[in-house]
């Protein structure tokens, strides 16, 4: 026992030294363990929020007067999707939230005043005492994780990974303060931020929500962000000022899961858990963070939400956290032995408030029934209620009046104010990391500048996930009033100095420019949908490499600007461009880019680069091959211009596990099969041209994007089914829950009389189909059908053998280019 702890500590300190460089693979050797922590081996901290005897007396008084129903209600948080203000009168819920995809009146795009109106409606219902109850005000939580970015018109700050590059805790505090003010304008009291995750594998789709892979860097920011949001820990009545309560998340080791899988399992030692992932909770507690959100993920196979040793033993008892804990979105349903509707285990483990978005009513009823039956101790309920009430007293919600009566409420000019945008612009400037400069930067403003790349004039692309919508998709520039795209900022800087600028996404031009900036990189994604199998930039996003090469070949100096949530292998761009700048996910104030890239009239920099890599940059799509640039790397204008040594360009064979059919061929372990709808006469297509179904169908190669990038199917009449299938069933249940679509890119030249998209699973009769309409328009369209459609029709998503089957009747002529899972459909089809 003693020896094993010593060994574990040794391993952890080695990891701490090396971990700045580690970001994906090699995974630490799995550690055997049962997921039970030893709290006495964890540090103790001081929670600095004073206990006020007068407040304690009020809490005790309330506990005496509250019915069991009122107490249980405090423990439950419902999402706006699924709760009405009247419900708060009946169920006395302690809190409401808006998840990434909800908003007032069922509208994610609701204008700001509607949010304040909704805040009043829910508050007033919660304090209604007409039933003789105590009327405890609810509090409203929201993911203001990079500014109040759920709301149209708010300042969108860079995502945390960019802030990590800044190394500027003082600016972090100002960002926190500005965010708190904007949240207060629309009447919410609580942000589910900061995320203090310490990602160790950047294939994780939430890696950008973390400041850095280095626990010390993360820890150096946490206190500043919490002070910015909440103010000093000893100043109560946050609502009388311009503050909100914060939530550090996700406790614990959300960024330590094996292979970077979202909601996965951290198979690490207790020492790594404590010294890497636990480190940022020290400053969080010492700055009085009001709430902690417990992670969906597991440690050593045990779900955090049910882990009493870590939630109560370590966080509350040993580390001294004195606020309340909240679980994540239906995370209680994943605890061993629980469902979304019932999970007393979470309360026992130390969860004080259940985030039960759509499951709040069953959870409330279940807790109440158990409390009445005496199978959950009343003392634990009283304790959780007291912790929640104590935070509510500190917040000042009992005396603040209704949301619209509080300071800053409805002060619309504060939302996206010039002052806040200036802070965000500074953050953009400071977060830029320069990886290469062969002397082309800074650009002289007097000349002719070409700006290429689809992302250059797109705020949504620059903002990433958790922006207005959950995944940050489906947005246009019009939804960001007051913002400045990267392109606009560049254009303004250049024209102000007498030069000219042209925006040309594909890089074509009428007059040869003096220099070109090519913006490229990732498209928005959020939790789970952003998980990748490798650190390669998605194949469909590498088009701008050719633009860079083409411009360079014409003698035009090229600056590559990468929008990205994580370090990725982009060696062709690094080789092709004369300068390479990582902009991360800069948000709404794109002018910060021009501040640094465009020099003054004398050709001297106006601002220097100061950003440093918050995580190592990979040499290949696998971190196992080492870092091309280490943690902390970043050039400045003072750096010497050393000759560029080309980095190896890797053949693009690192396949994404969620691609089943690409460029006209099935991915490894998949087959293309053509047969009758009833599966008679099925034939595996290995070469083309080929005939199938007794000569009724012919399959040939067709061009799409690349030569022969598709398979063309011509059916003379009758029924036909083209399937992408495998003998080894795959489990896509998590994808189904995560709102992922099956995407298929097809060009229809002759529309069939009838069509359906089907999915098949292992077992006789297992599967489901959705009728679809695919008009013949002669061009490739990437259609998407939600996996949920098939689940709803009874398919077993845990053992899918064919994720895509196109069934047609009558004569048909179509070409299939790609089948994969994802969210970026050009057209989402109804479930039928
Ligand atoms: C996420 C949290 C978020 C919550 C509410 C969850 O799915 O994991 O980070 O705060 O949803 O939107
Ligand atoms: C919600 C998010 C939540 C996610 C969890 C979405 O529908 O909008 O806030 O984090 O579901 O899977």
PDB file of C-alpha atoms and ligand atoms in Angstrom, residues 77 79 97-101 142-143 145 192-193 195 206 209 249-250 262-263 293 296 327-329 355 466 470 527, ligand 1:
ATOM      1  CA  UNK A  77     -32.589  22.094 -12.066  1.00  0.00           C
ATOM      2  CA  UNK A  79     -33.882  23.166 -18.739  1.00  0.00           C
ATOM      3  CA  UNK A  97     -30.793  26.423 -17.051  1.00  0.00           C
ATOM      4  CA  UNK A  98     -30.510  26.939 -20.755  1.00  0.00           C
ATOM      5  CA  UNK A  99     -28.458  24.333 -22.529  1.00  0.00           C
ATOM      6  CA  UNK A 100     -26.696  25.025 -25.755  1.00  0.00           C
ATOM      7  CA  UNK A 101     -29.769  24.477 -27.869  1.00  0.00           C
ATOM      8  CA  UNK A 142     -26.146  29.481 -18.550  1.00  0.00           C
ATOM      9  CA  UNK A 143     -23.007  28.515 -20.458  1.00  0.00           C
ATOM     10  CA  UNK A 145     -18.086  30.118 -21.493  1.00  0.00           C
ATOM     11  CA  UNK A 192     -21.264  27.374 -16.016  1.00  0.00           C
ATOM     12  CA  UNK A 193     -17.705  28.669 -16.316  1.00  0.00           C
ATOM     13  CA  UNK A 195     -13.919  25.265 -17.554  1.00  0.00           C
ATOM     14  CA  UNK A 206     -13.808  19.886 -25.935  1.00  0.00           C
ATOM     15  CA  UNK A 209     -12.662  24.741 -23.683  1.00  0.00           C
ATOM     16  CA  UNK A 249     -16.089  22.291 -14.384  1.00  0.00           C
ATOM     17  CA  UNK A 250     -15.950  19.409 -15.027  1.00  0.00           C
ATOM     18  CA  UNK A 262     -15.832  12.723 -24.549  1.00  0.00           C
ATOM     19  CA  UNK A 263     -17.521  11.481 -21.363  1.00  0.00           C
ATOM     20  CA  UNK A 293     -20.006  21.038 -11.910  1.00  0.00           C
ATOM     21  CA  UNK A 296     -19.907  13.148 -17.096  1.00  0.00           C
ATOM     22  CA  UNK A 327     -24.247  17.442 -11.880  1.00  0.00           C
ATOM     23  CA  UNK A 328     -23.964  17.744 -15.653  1.00  0.00           C
ATOM     24  CA  UNK A 329     -26.724  17.324 -18.233  1.00  0.00           C
ATOM     25  CA  UNK A 355     -29.079  19.032 -13.751  1.00  0.00           C
ATOM     26  CA  UNK A 466     -21.045  27.141 -27.651  1.00  0.00           C
ATOM     27  CA  UNK A 470     -24.795  24.303 -28.977  1.00  0.00           C
ATOM     28  CA  UNK A 527     -18.829  18.376 -27.095  1.00  0.00           C
TER      29      UNK A 527
HETATM   30  C1  LIG B   1     -21.994  20.208 -20.777  1.00  0.00           C
HETATM   31  C2  LIG B   1     -21.734  21.284 -19.771  1.00  0.00           C
HETATM   32  C3  LIG B   1     -22.787  22.346 -19.873  1.00  0.00           C
HETATM   33  C4  LIG B   1     -24.160  21.745 -19.781  1.00  0.00           C
HETATM   34  C5  LIG B   1     -25.277  22.755 -19.917  1.00  0.00           C
HETATM   35  C6  LIG B   1     -23.421  19.737 -20.753  1.00  0.00           C
HETATM   36  O1  LIG B   1     -23.666  18.836 -21.780  1.00  0.00           O
HETATM   37  O2  LIG B   1     -21.123  19.125 -20.542  1.00  0.00           O
HETATM   38  O3  LIG B   1     -20.465  21.819 -19.938  1.00  0.00           O
HETATM   39  O4  LIG B   1     -22.587  23.311 -18.880  1.00  0.00           O
HETATM   40  O5  LIG B   1     -24.324  20.780 -20.801  1.00  0.00           O
HETATM   41  O6  LIG B   1     -25.379  23.224 -21.201  1.00  0.00           O
END
